[in-house]
Coordinates of C-alpha atoms in Angstrom, one line a residue:
X338 CA -28.8 101.5 -12.2
X339 CA -26.7 103.6 -14.6
X340 CA -27.1 107.4 -14.4
X341 CA -28.4 109.2 -17.5
X342 CA -25.0 109.3 -19.3
X343 CA -24.6 106.8 -20.8
X344 CA -24.7 85.0 -43.5
X345 CA -22.7 82.8 -44.5
X346 CA -19.3 82.3 -43.0
X347 CA -16.9 79.7 -44.0
X348 CA -15.3 77.7 -41.2
X349 CA -12.2 79.6 -40.0
X350 CA -9.3 78.1 -38.2
X351 CA -7.7 81.1 -36.5
X352 CA -4.4 79.9 -35.3
X353 CA -1.5 81.8 -36.8
X354 CA 0.8 79.3 -38.4
X355 CA 4.3 80.1 -37.3
X356 CA 6.0 77.3 -39.1
X357 CA 8.4 75.4 -36.9
X358 CA 6.6 77.1 -34.0
X359 CA 9.0 79.1 -31.9
X360 CA 8.8 80.9 -28.6
X361 CA 9.9 84.4 -27.7
X362 CA 12.4 85.3 -25.1
X363 CA 15.8 86.8 -24.3
X364 CA 18.6 84.7 -23.0
X365 CA 17.7 84.0 -19.3
X366 CA 20.7 85.8 -18.0
X367 CA 19.7 89.0 -19.9
X368 CA 16.1 88.7 -18.6
X369 CA 17.2 88.2 -15.0
X370 CA 19.6 91.1 -15.1
X371 CA 17.1 93.5 -16.6
X372 CA 13.8 92.4 -15.0
X373 CA 12.9 94.9 -12.2
X374 CA 11.7 93.6 -8.9
X375 CA 7.9 93.3 -8.4
X376 CA 6.7 96.9 -8.3
X377 CA 3.3 98.0 -7.0
X378 CA 3.6 101.8 -7.2
X379 CA 0.8 103.1 -9.5
X380 CA 1.6 104.3 -13.0
X381 CA -1.2 106.9 -12.4
X382 CA -1.6 107.8 -16.1
X383 CA -4.8 107.8 -18.1
X384 CA -7.0 110.3 -20.0
X385 CA -6.7 112.7 -17.1
X386 CA -3.2 112.1 -15.6
X387 CA -1.4 114.4 -13.2
X388 CA 1.1 117.0 -14.6
X389 CA 4.2 115.4 -16.3
X390 CA 2.5 112.1 -17.1
X391 CA 1.5 111.4 -20.7
X392 CA -2.2 111.1 -21.4
X393 CA -3.5 108.0 -23.1
X394 CA -6.2 107.8 -25.7
X395 CA -9.6 106.9 -24.4
X396 CA -10.6 103.3 -23.8
X397 CA -14.0 103.8 -25.2
X398 CA -14.4 101.7 -28.4
X399 CA -15.8 103.8 -31.3
X400 CA -18.4 102.6 -33.8
X401 CA -16.6 100.5 -36.4
X402 CA -17.7 98.1 -39.1
X403 CA -16.8 94.5 -38.3
X404 CA -15.5 91.4 -40.2
X405 CA -16.7 87.9 -40.0
X406 CA -13.2 86.5 -39.6
X407 CA -9.7 87.3 -38.4
X408 CA -7.8 90.5 -39.3
X409 CA -4.1 89.8 -39.6
X410 CA -2.8 93.2 -40.7
X411 CA -3.7 96.9 -40.7
X412 CA -2.2 99.8 -42.6
X413 CA -3.2 103.5 -42.3
X414 CA -2.7 105.6 -45.4
X415 CA -3.9 109.1 -45.0
X416 CA -7.5 109.0 -43.9
X417 CA -8.0 105.3 -45.0
X418 CA -7.4 102.1 -43.0
X419 CA -6.7 99.0 -45.0
X420 CA -7.3 95.6 -43.4
X421 CA -6.0 92.3 -44.6
X422 CA -7.0 88.9 -43.1
X423 CA -9.2 85.9 -43.6
X424 CA -12.8 87.0 -43.8
X425 CA -15.7 87.0 -46.3
X426 CA -17.9 89.9 -45.2
X427 CA -18.0 93.1 -43.3
X428 CA -21.1 94.4 -41.4
X429 CA -22.1 97.4 -39.3
X430 CA -21.2 97.7 -35.6
X431 CA -23.7 96.1 -33.2
X432 CA -25.0 93.6 -35.7
X433 CA -24.6 89.8 -36.0
X434 CA -23.2 87.8 -38.9
X435 CA -25.8 87.6 -41.7
X436 CA -27.2 91.1 -41.1
X437 CA -29.0 92.4 -44.2
X438 CA -26.6 95.3 -44.4
X439 CA -23.6 92.9 -44.6
X440 CA -21.3 93.5 -47.6
X441 CA -18.9 91.0 -49.3
X442 CA -15.2 91.6 -48.8
X443 CA -12.8 88.8 -49.6
X444 CA -9.8 89.1 -47.3
X445 CA -9.1 92.8 -48.1
X446 CA -11.2 95.9 -47.1
X447 CA -10.8 99.6 -46.6
X448 CA -12.4 101.9 -44.1
X449 CA -12.6 105.6 -43.2
X450 CA -10.2 106.1 -40.4
X451 CA -12.3 108.8 -38.7
X452 CA -15.8 107.2 -39.0
X453 CA -15.2 103.5 -39.1
X454 CA -17.4 103.3 -42.2
X455 CA -16.5 101.0 -45.1
X456 CA -15.1 102.3 -48.4
X457 CA -16.1 100.8 -51.8
X458 CA -12.7 99.2 -52.5
X459 CA -13.3 95.5 -52.6
X460 CA -10.8 93.4 -54.4
X461 CA -11.6 89.7 -54.5
X462 CA -8.7 87.7 -53.0
X463 CA -8.8 83.9 -53.6
X464 CA -6.8 80.8 -53.1
X465 CA -6.6 77.5 -54.9
X466 CA -8.5 74.6 -53.3
X467 CA -6.7 71.4 -52.5
X468 CA -7.2 68.1 -50.8
X469 CA -5.6 67.2 -47.5
X470 CA -6.5 64.8 -44.7
X471 CA -4.4 67.0 -42.3
X472 CA -6.1 70.0 -40.8
X473 CA -4.7 73.2 -42.3
X474 CA -4.1 75.9 -39.8
X475 CA -5.5 79.4 -40.7
X476 CA -7.1 78.1 -43.9
X477 CA -10.8 77.6 -44.8
X478 CA -12.3 74.2 -44.4
X479 CA -14.5 73.5 -47.4
X480 CA -15.5 70.0 -46.2
X481 CA -14.7 66.5 -47.4
X482 CA -10.9 67.1 -46.7
X483 CA -11.0 70.1 -49.1
X484 CA -9.2 73.3 -48.1
X485 CA -8.4 76.7 -49.5
X486 CA -5.7 79.0 -48.1
X487 CA -6.4 82.6 -49.3
X488 CA -5.6 84.9 -46.3
X489 CA -3.8 88.2 -46.5
X490 CA -1.2 88.2 -43.8
X491 CA 0.4 91.6 -44.4
X492 CA -0.5 94.9 -45.9
X493 CA 2.1 97.6 -46.2
X494 CA 2.0 101.0 -48.0
X495 CA 4.8 102.6 -50.0
X496 CA 6.4 105.6 -48.2
X497 CA 4.7 108.0 -50.6
X498 CA 1.3 106.4 -50.0
X499 CA 0.7 105.7 -53.7
X500 CA 0.8 101.9 -53.5
X501 CA -0.3 99.2 -51.1
X502 CA 1.5 95.9 -51.1
X503 CA -0.1 92.7 -49.8
X504 CA 1.4 89.3 -48.9
X505 CA -0.2 86.1 -47.8
X506 CA -1.5 82.7 -49.0
X507 CA -3.6 83.8 -52.0
X508 CA -3.1 82.8 -55.6
X509 CA -5.6 85.1 -57.4
X510 CA -6.9 88.7 -57.0
X511 CA -9.8 89.9 -59.1
X512 CA -9.4 86.7 -61.2
X513 CA -5.8 87.4 -62.1
X514 CA -2.9 85.2 -61.0
X515 CA -0.9 86.7 -58.0
X516 CA 1.3 84.1 -56.3
X517 CA 1.2 85.2 -52.6
X518 CA 2.3 88.8 -53.2
X519 CA 0.6 91.7 -55.0
X520 CA 0.3 95.5 -55.1
X521 CA -2.4 98.1 -55.7
X522 CA -2.4 101.6 -57.1
X523 CA -4.1 103.5 -54.3
X524 CA -5.3 106.4 -56.5
X525 CA -7.5 104.1 -58.6
X526 CA -7.6 101.1 -56.2
X527 CA -6.6 98.8 -59.1
X528 CA -4.3 95.9 -59.0
X529 CA -0.9 96.7 -60.6
X530 CA 1.2 94.5 -62.9
X531 CA 3.5 93.5 -60.0
X532 CA 3.4 89.7 -60.2
X533 CA 5.6 86.9 -58.8
X534 CA 5.2 83.3 -57.7
X535 CA 6.3 82.7 -54.1
X536 CA 6.6 79.0 -53.2
X537 CA 4.9 79.5 -49.8
X538 CA 3.3 82.1 -47.4
X539 CA 4.4 85.7 -47.3
X540 CA 4.0 87.1 -43.8
X541 CA 6.2 90.2 -43.7
X542 CA 6.8 93.2 -45.9
X543 CA 9.0 96.3 -45.7
X544 CA 8.8 99.0 -48.3
X545 CA 11.4 101.8 -49.0
X546 CA 11.2 104.4 -51.8
X547 CA 13.3 102.0 -54.0
X548 CA 12.7 98.5 -52.9
X549 CA 10.0 96.1 -51.7
X550 CA 11.3 93.5 -49.1
X551 CA 9.4 90.3 -48.4
X552 CA 9.7 87.6 -45.7
X553 CA 7.9 84.5 -44.8
X554 CA 8.1 80.7 -45.4
X555 CA 8.9 80.6 -49.2
X556 CA 12.1 79.0 -50.5
X557 CA 11.8 80.1 -54.1
X558 CA 10.6 83.1 -56.0
X559 CA 9.6 82.5 -59.7
X560 CA 11.6 79.3 -59.4
X561 CA 14.7 81.0 -58.2
X562 CA 16.1 80.1 -54.7
X563 CA 15.3 82.7 -52.0
X564 CA 15.4 81.4 -48.4
X565 CA 12.5 83.1 -46.8
X566 CA 13.7 86.6 -47.7
X567 CA 13.5 88.4 -51.1
X568 CA 13.5 91.9 -52.6
X569 CA 12.0 93.6 -55.6
X570 CA 12.5 96.9 -57.3
X571 CA 9.8 99.4 -56.5
X572 CA 9.9 100.8 -60.1
X573 CA 9.3 97.7 -62.2
X574 CA 8.9 95.0 -59.6
X575 CA 11.9 93.0 -60.7
X576 CA 13.4 90.4 -58.4
X577 CA 16.8 91.8 -57.2
X578 CA 20.1 90.1 -56.3
X579 CA 19.4 90.7 -52.5
X580 CA 19.8 87.1 -51.2
X581 CA 20.1 86.9 -47.4
X582 CA 18.8 83.7 -45.8
X583 CA 16.7 82.8 -42.8
X584 CA 16.6 79.1 -41.6
X585 CA 13.1 79.4 -40.3
X586 CA 10.0 81.6 -40.6
X587 CA 10.2 85.4 -40.9
X588 CA 7.2 87.2 -39.2
X589 CA 8.1 90.9 -39.2
X590 CA 10.3 93.3 -41.2
X591 CA 11.1 97.0 -40.8
X592 CA 13.4 99.4 -42.6
X593 CA 15.8 101.1 -40.1
X594 CA 15.2 104.9 -39.8
X595 CA 18.3 105.6 -41.9
X596 CA 17.3 103.1 -44.6
X597 CA 20.6 101.2 -44.5
X598 CA 19.3 98.0 -42.9
X599 CA 16.2 95.8 -42.8
X600 CA 15.4 94.7 -39.2
X601 CA 14.0 91.2 -39.3
X602 CA 12.0 89.3 -36.7
X603 CA 10.7 85.8 -36.5
X604 CA 11.3 82.3 -35.3
X605 CA 14.6 81.7 -37.2
X606 CA 17.8 80.6 -35.4
X607 CA 20.1 82.3 -37.9
X608 CA 20.2 85.0 -40.6
X609 CA 22.9 84.4 -43.2
X610 CA 24.1 81.7 -40.9
X611 CA 24.5 84.0 -37.9
X612 CA 22.8 84.2 -34.5
X613 CA 21.0 85.5 -32.5
X614 CA 17.7 83.7 -32.5
X615 CA 14.6 85.6 -33.6
X616 CA 16.0 89.1 -34.3
X617 CA 18.6 90.4 -36.7
X618 CA 19.4 93.0 -39.4
X619 CA 20.5 92.8 -43.0
X620 CA 22.1 95.5 -45.0
X621 CA 20.1 96.9 -47.9
X622 CA 23.2 96.6 -50.1
X623 CA 23.1 94.6 -53.4
X624 CA 23.3 91.1 -52.0
X625 CA 22.1 91.5 -48.4
X626 CA 25.1 91.1 -46.1
X627 CA 24.6 90.8 -42.4
X628 CA 24.6 94.0 -40.2
X629 CA 25.7 94.0 -36.6
X630 CA 22.8 93.2 -34.2
X631 CA 23.2 92.6 -30.5
X632 CA 19.9 91.3 -29.1
X633 CA 17.9 88.2 -29.9
X634 CA 15.1 86.4 -28.1
X635 CA 15.2 83.2 -26.2
X636 CA 15.8 79.7 -27.6
X637 CA 16.3 77.2 -24.8
X638 CA 15.1 74.3 -26.8
X639 CA 12.3 73.6 -29.3
X640 CA 9.7 73.6 -26.6
X641 CA 11.0 76.7 -24.8
X642 CA 11.7 79.5 -27.2
X643 CA 10.4 82.8 -28.3
X644 CA 9.6 84.4 -31.6
X645 CA 9.2 88.0 -32.7
X646 CA 5.7 88.9 -33.9
X647 CA 5.9 92.6 -34.8
X648 CA 8.3 95.5 -35.3
X649 CA 7.7 99.2 -35.3
X650 CA 9.8 102.4 -35.0
X651 CA 9.3 106.0 -34.1
X652 CA 12.6 107.0 -35.6
X653 CA 14.4 106.9 -32.3
X654 CA 14.2 103.2 -31.4
X655 CA 13.0 99.9 -32.8
X656 CA 10.3 98.2 -30.8
X657 CA 9.7 94.5 -30.9
X658 CA 6.9 92.3 -29.6
X659 CA 7.2 88.6 -29.0
X660 CA 5.4 85.3 -28.2
X661 CA 6.8 82.5 -26.1
X662 CA 6.3 79.4 -24.0
X663 CA 7.7 79.9 -20.5
X664 CA 10.0 82.5 -22.1
X665 CA 9.9 86.2 -23.0
X666 CA 6.6 87.2 -24.6
X667 CA 6.4 90.9 -23.9
X668 CA 7.9 94.0 -25.5
X669 CA 11.4 95.6 -25.8
X670 CA 13.1 98.7 -27.2
X671 CA 16.3 98.4 -29.2
X672 CA 18.9 100.8 -30.7
X673 CA 18.1 100.9 -34.4
X674 CA 21.8 101.0 -35.3
X675 CA 23.1 97.8 -33.7
X676 CA 20.2 96.2 -31.8
X677 CA 21.5 97.1 -28.3
X678 CA 18.7 96.6 -25.8
X679 CA 17.4 99.8 -24.3
X680 CA 14.6 98.4 -22.1
X681 CA 12.4 95.3 -21.7
X682 CA 8.9 94.8 -20.5
X683 CA 8.5 91.3 -19.1
X684 CA 4.7 91.2 -19.0
X685 CA 3.6 87.6 -19.5
X686 CA 1.1 86.7 -22.2
X687 CA 2.0 86.5 -26.0
X688 CA 2.2 90.0 -27.5
X689 CA 1.0 89.9 -31.1
X690 CA 0.9 93.6 -32.2
X691 CA 2.3 97.0 -31.3
X692 CA 2.1 100.6 -32.5
X693 CA 3.5 103.9 -31.4
X694 CA 1.2 106.9 -31.0
X695 CA 2.1 110.2 -29.3
X696 CA 5.1 108.8 -27.4
X697 CA 3.2 105.7 -26.1
X698 CA 3.6 102.1 -27.2
X699 CA 0.2 100.4 -27.5
X700 CA 0.1 96.6 -27.6
X701 CA -2.2 93.7 -28.2
X702 CA -1.6 90.5 -26.3
X703 CA -3.2 88.2 -23.8
X704 CA -1.3 89.6 -20.8
X705 CA -2.0 87.8 -17.6
X706 CA 0.9 88.8 -15.4
X707 CA 2.5 92.2 -15.4
X708 CA 3.7 92.1 -11.8
X709 CA 7.3 92.8 -12.8
X710 CA 6.4 96.1 -14.3
X711 CA 5.7 99.5 -12.6
X712 CA 1.9 99.9 -12.5
X713 CA 1.4 96.3 -13.5
X714 CA -1.1 93.7 -12.3
X715 CA -0.6 90.3 -10.8
X716 CA -1.2 86.9 -12.4
X717 CA -4.5 86.0 -10.7
X718 CA -7.3 88.5 -10.9
X719 CA -10.7 86.9 -10.3
X720 CA -13.1 87.6 -13.3
X721 CA -10.3 89.3 -15.3
X722 CA -7.8 86.6 -16.3
X723 CA -6.4 88.4 -19.4
X724 CA -5.9 92.1 -20.2
X725 CA -5.4 92.1 -24.0
X726 CA -4.7 95.8 -24.7
X727 CA -2.0 97.8 -22.9
X728 CA -0.2 101.1 -23.1
X729 CA 3.2 102.2 -21.8
X730 CA 5.6 105.1 -22.6
X731 CA 8.3 104.6 -25.2
X732 CA 10.9 105.7 -22.7
X733 CA 11.6 104.7 -19.1
X734 CA 10.6 107.4 -16.5
X735 CA 12.8 109.1 -14.0
X736 CA 11.4 106.8 -11.4
X737 CA 11.9 103.4 -13.1
X738 CA 14.4 101.9 -15.5
X739 CA 11.5 100.3 -17.6
X740 CA 8.4 102.0 -18.8
X741 CA 5.4 101.7 -16.5
X742 CA 2.1 100.1 -17.5
X743 CA -0.3 103.0 -17.8
X744 CA -4.0 103.0 -16.7
X745 CA -5.5 102.2 -20.1
X746 CA -7.4 99.0 -20.0
X747 CA -9.9 98.4 -22.8
X748 CA -10.3 94.7 -23.5
X749 CA -11.3 92.1 -26.0
X750 CA -12.0 88.5 -25.6
X751 CA -9.7 85.8 -27.1
X752 CA -12.0 84.8 -30.0
X753 CA -14.1 81.8 -31.1
X754 CA -11.6 79.0 -30.7
X755 CA -9.0 77.8 -28.2
X756 CA -6.2 78.9 -30.6
X757 CA -7.6 82.5 -30.9
X758 CA -5.5 85.2 -29.3
X759 CA -7.7 88.4 -29.5
X760 CA -5.7 91.4 -30.9
X761 CA -3.5 90.5 -33.9
X762 CA -2.8 93.9 -35.7
X763 CA -2.5 97.6 -34.8
X764 CA -1.9 100.9 -36.6
X765 CA -2.8 104.5 -36.1
X766 CA -2.9 107.9 -37.7
X767 CA -2.1 110.0 -34.6
X768 CA -5.8 110.5 -33.9
X769 CA -7.4 107.0 -34.1
X770 CA -5.9 103.7 -33.0
X771 CA -7.2 100.7 -35.0
X772 CA -7.0 97.2 -33.7
X773 CA -7.7 94.0 -35.7
X774 CA -7.7 90.4 -34.7
X775 CA -9.8 87.3 -34.0
X776 CA -11.8 88.7 -31.1
X777 CA -15.6 88.7 -31.0
X778 CA -16.2 91.2 -28.2
X779 CA -14.7 94.6 -27.2
X780 CA -15.2 96.0 -23.7
X781 CA -17.7 93.1 -23.1
X782 CA -19.9 94.0 -26.0
X783 CA -20.2 92.1 -29.4
X784 CA -17.7 93.4 -32.0
X785 CA -15.8 91.1 -34.3
X786 CA -12.4 91.4 -36.0
X787 CA -12.0 95.2 -35.9
X788 CA -12.3 98.1 -33.4
X789 CA -10.8 101.5 -32.9
X790 CA -10.2 104.1 -30.1
X791 CA -9.7 107.9 -30.3
X792 CA -7.6 110.5 -28.7
X793 CA -9.2 113.3 -26.7
X794 CA -8.5 115.6 -29.7
X795 CA -11.1 113.8 -31.7
X796 CA -13.5 112.1 -29.2
X797 CA -14.7 112.5 -25.7
X798 CA -14.2 110.2 -22.7
X799 CA -17.9 109.3 -22.4
X800 CA -18.1 105.8 -20.8
X801 CA -18.7 105.6 -17.1
X802 CA -16.9 103.2 -14.8
X803 CA -17.6 99.5 -14.6
X804 CA -20.8 98.7 -12.6
X805 CA -20.8 99.4 -8.9
X806 CA -22.2 96.6 -6.8
X807 CA -24.9 97.6 -4.4
X808 CA -23.7 98.2 -0.8
X809 CA -24.7 96.3 2.3
X810 CA -26.0 98.1 5.4
X811 CA -25.8 97.0 9.0
X812 CA -26.7 98.4 12.4
X813 CA -23.6 98.4 14.7
X814 CA -24.2 96.7 17.9
X815 CA -24.8 98.9 20.9
X816 CA -25.5 102.0 18.8
X817 CA -28.5 104.3 18.4
X818 CA -29.4 106.2 15.2
X819 CA -26.4 104.7 13.4
X820 CA -26.0 102.6 10.2
X821 CA -22.8 101.3 8.6
X822 CA -22.6 101.2 4.8
X823 CA -20.1 98.7 3.3
X824 CA -19.2 98.8 -0.4
X825 CA -16.5 97.7 -2.8
X826 CA -14.7 100.0 -5.2
X827 CA -15.3 99.7 -8.9
X828 CA -12.8 100.7 -11.7
X829 CA -12.7 102.7 -14.9
X830 CA -10.9 101.6 -18.0
X831 CA -9.0 104.8 -18.6
X832 CA -9.2 106.8 -15.3
X833 CA -7.4 105.6 -12.2
X834 CA -8.7 108.3 -9.9
X835 CA -12.5 108.1 -9.2
X836 CA -14.8 110.0 -7.0
X837 CA -17.3 108.0 -4.9
X838 CA -20.5 109.4 -3.4
X839 CA -22.6 107.6 -0.8
X840 CA -26.3 108.5 -1.3
X841 CA -28.9 108.0 1.3
X842 CA -32.6 107.4 0.4
X843 CA -31.9 108.0 -3.3
X844 CA -31.3 111.7 -3.2
X845 CA -29.0 112.9 -0.4
X846 CA -25.2 112.7 -0.8
X847 CA -23.9 112.1 2.7
X848 CA -20.2 111.4 2.0
X849 CA -17.7 111.9 -0.9
X850 CA -14.2 110.6 -1.2
X851 CA -11.5 110.3 -4.0
X852 CA -9.7 107.0 -4.4
X853 CA -7.3 105.2 -6.7
X854 CA -9.2 102.3 -8.3
X855 CA -7.5 99.4 -10.1
X856 CA -9.3 96.2 -11.3
X857 CA -6.7 94.0 -9.6
X858 CA -6.9 95.7 -6.2
X859 CA -10.5 96.8 -5.5
X860 CA -10.8 97.9 -1.8
X861 CA -13.8 97.3 0.5
X862 CA -14.7 100.5 2.3
X863 CA -17.1 101.3 5.2
X864 CA -18.8 104.5 6.2
X865 CA -20.9 105.1 9.3
X866 CA -24.0 107.3 8.9
X867 CA -24.7 108.7 12.4
X868 CA -27.3 111.0 13.8
X869 CA -30.3 109.2 12.3
X870 CA -33.7 109.1 13.9
X871 CA -33.9 106.0 16.0
X872 CA -36.1 103.4 14.3
X873 CA -35.9 105.2 10.9
X874 CA -35.5 103.0 7.8
X875 CA -33.0 103.9 5.0
X876 CA -31.5 102.7 1.7
X877 CA -28.1 103.6 0.3
X878 CA -26.4 103.5 -3.1
X879 CA -22.9 104.3 -4.3
X880 CA -22.1 106.6 -7.3
X881 CA -18.7 106.4 -9.1
X882 CA -17.7 109.6 -11.0
X883 CA -14.7 109.8 -13.3
X884 CA -12.7 113.1 -14.1
X885 CA -15.0 113.8 -17.0
X886 CA -18.2 113.6 -14.9
X887 CA -19.3 110.2 -16.4
X888 CA -21.3 108.5 -13.7
X889 CA -22.4 105.0 -12.7
X890 CA -24.7 104.5 -9.7
X891 CA -25.3 101.2 -8.0
X892 CA -28.6 99.6 -7.1
X893 CA -30.1 100.6 -3.8
X894 CA -29.2 98.6 -0.8
X895 CA -31.8 96.5 1.1
X896 CA -33.7 98.8 3.6
X897 CA -32.1 98.9 7.0
X898 CA -33.5 100.3 10.3
X899 CA -31.4 102.6 12.5
X900 CA -31.4 101.5 16.2

């Protein structure tokens, strides 16, 4: 038992279409040279870490309105979080689809970053229905071979926070033609006059004070050739002469800290005809000439390759996440000037989204093997096959040449279909970390599409540990007045060190110990209770207490008689 603390949805196909599907990884020789040996030393960091170790945010998910579909992108602007994706409604936390309080939102929505409550901004984003006998990934099935592709794949604010740009599959917003790219004036929430016709999906945006950069799968803009990359002036939205080329899909874009280059990630083999695969940089000069870039991701063949899914920067480094098939699908840090590799995290399990907050890199993935990383977990953990949210420092520690996996383990499920991945988007304001995706549970409770977590500056660590199983009690052979209590550790999502109390007869604490507790290495422990009255009968329970005095107590054992 725990102690006192404590309507209509269109059919969604939630597989992210990465045209010419690619897989993420560095060249094998690079991976082998940089991958550390299997390390089991604890990272020992959480919301109450020892001195010198960075504290994570809490793993307690905060009340947040939900969507009824996938969230592909998040952007924090001041106190507002903008979400773009493929959804029709939003609803309160803890409710099911069709709840009477549900509100319509067509692929774009805004929320208060601090409360998780919805804001009234509600543009209507639509696509043009078409007929196809081929299933359309990430589009809405209208029945009778009719489909509509209307998702918002990327939202990105201007540096001054006055505009929000959106890219995706849509063709209309608020009844006005917008061919897969659009912008909004954030003071009024109104659609601006920025209008172009992209020939196919826009999946990536980067915005500087002067220019809006777009990437995706298009090959023309307003009928003019643009090979998956294009740029527009920020003042009047005019198409510029910036004409670099990518030979396959572009999934992520980022302006370098000095503004001289656009770092580009995706599944392409070449930018402007130049390797490496999946990563590169283009000058922001007039025509988009190639900039030096040292590191790519793996391309062994079409069935064994990696692709970049997200790019972020903290001004000191560029961080990239990747997806792959038997290739690299973790995270890496790169020099923003030339793409030189600084460190690599070889956790296995498609990383979809990353964000930097207070010197830590938070990521969304379906990690299933982090045994190569300090503080990481092995590939087979009964009852816990995937850990979809992770945290690690942005810099290696003095002890290791790659950042350790920290003890921050909130989790989501994968989502409603076999193609679902769970987390797909992340952003933060330094206080709250927001996560979007195609998940339908968070920390084993129903929550769809959106969730958020807070730092200790704005919220308390209030959730107790995971449940403690009731202990077993036996009488050792040949003893008198003695009973042996056997129990298995539990674990806490954001505290590695737990205090355990053994309680006799519901009210007497007979033993206390502190122990490191990790979900992949739960230890079985025994304690012998001696000096009991011969023939007396007793029950025992185990209480787990985290550093914030959150408590969970097991059920009582079956009664046992001392000899």
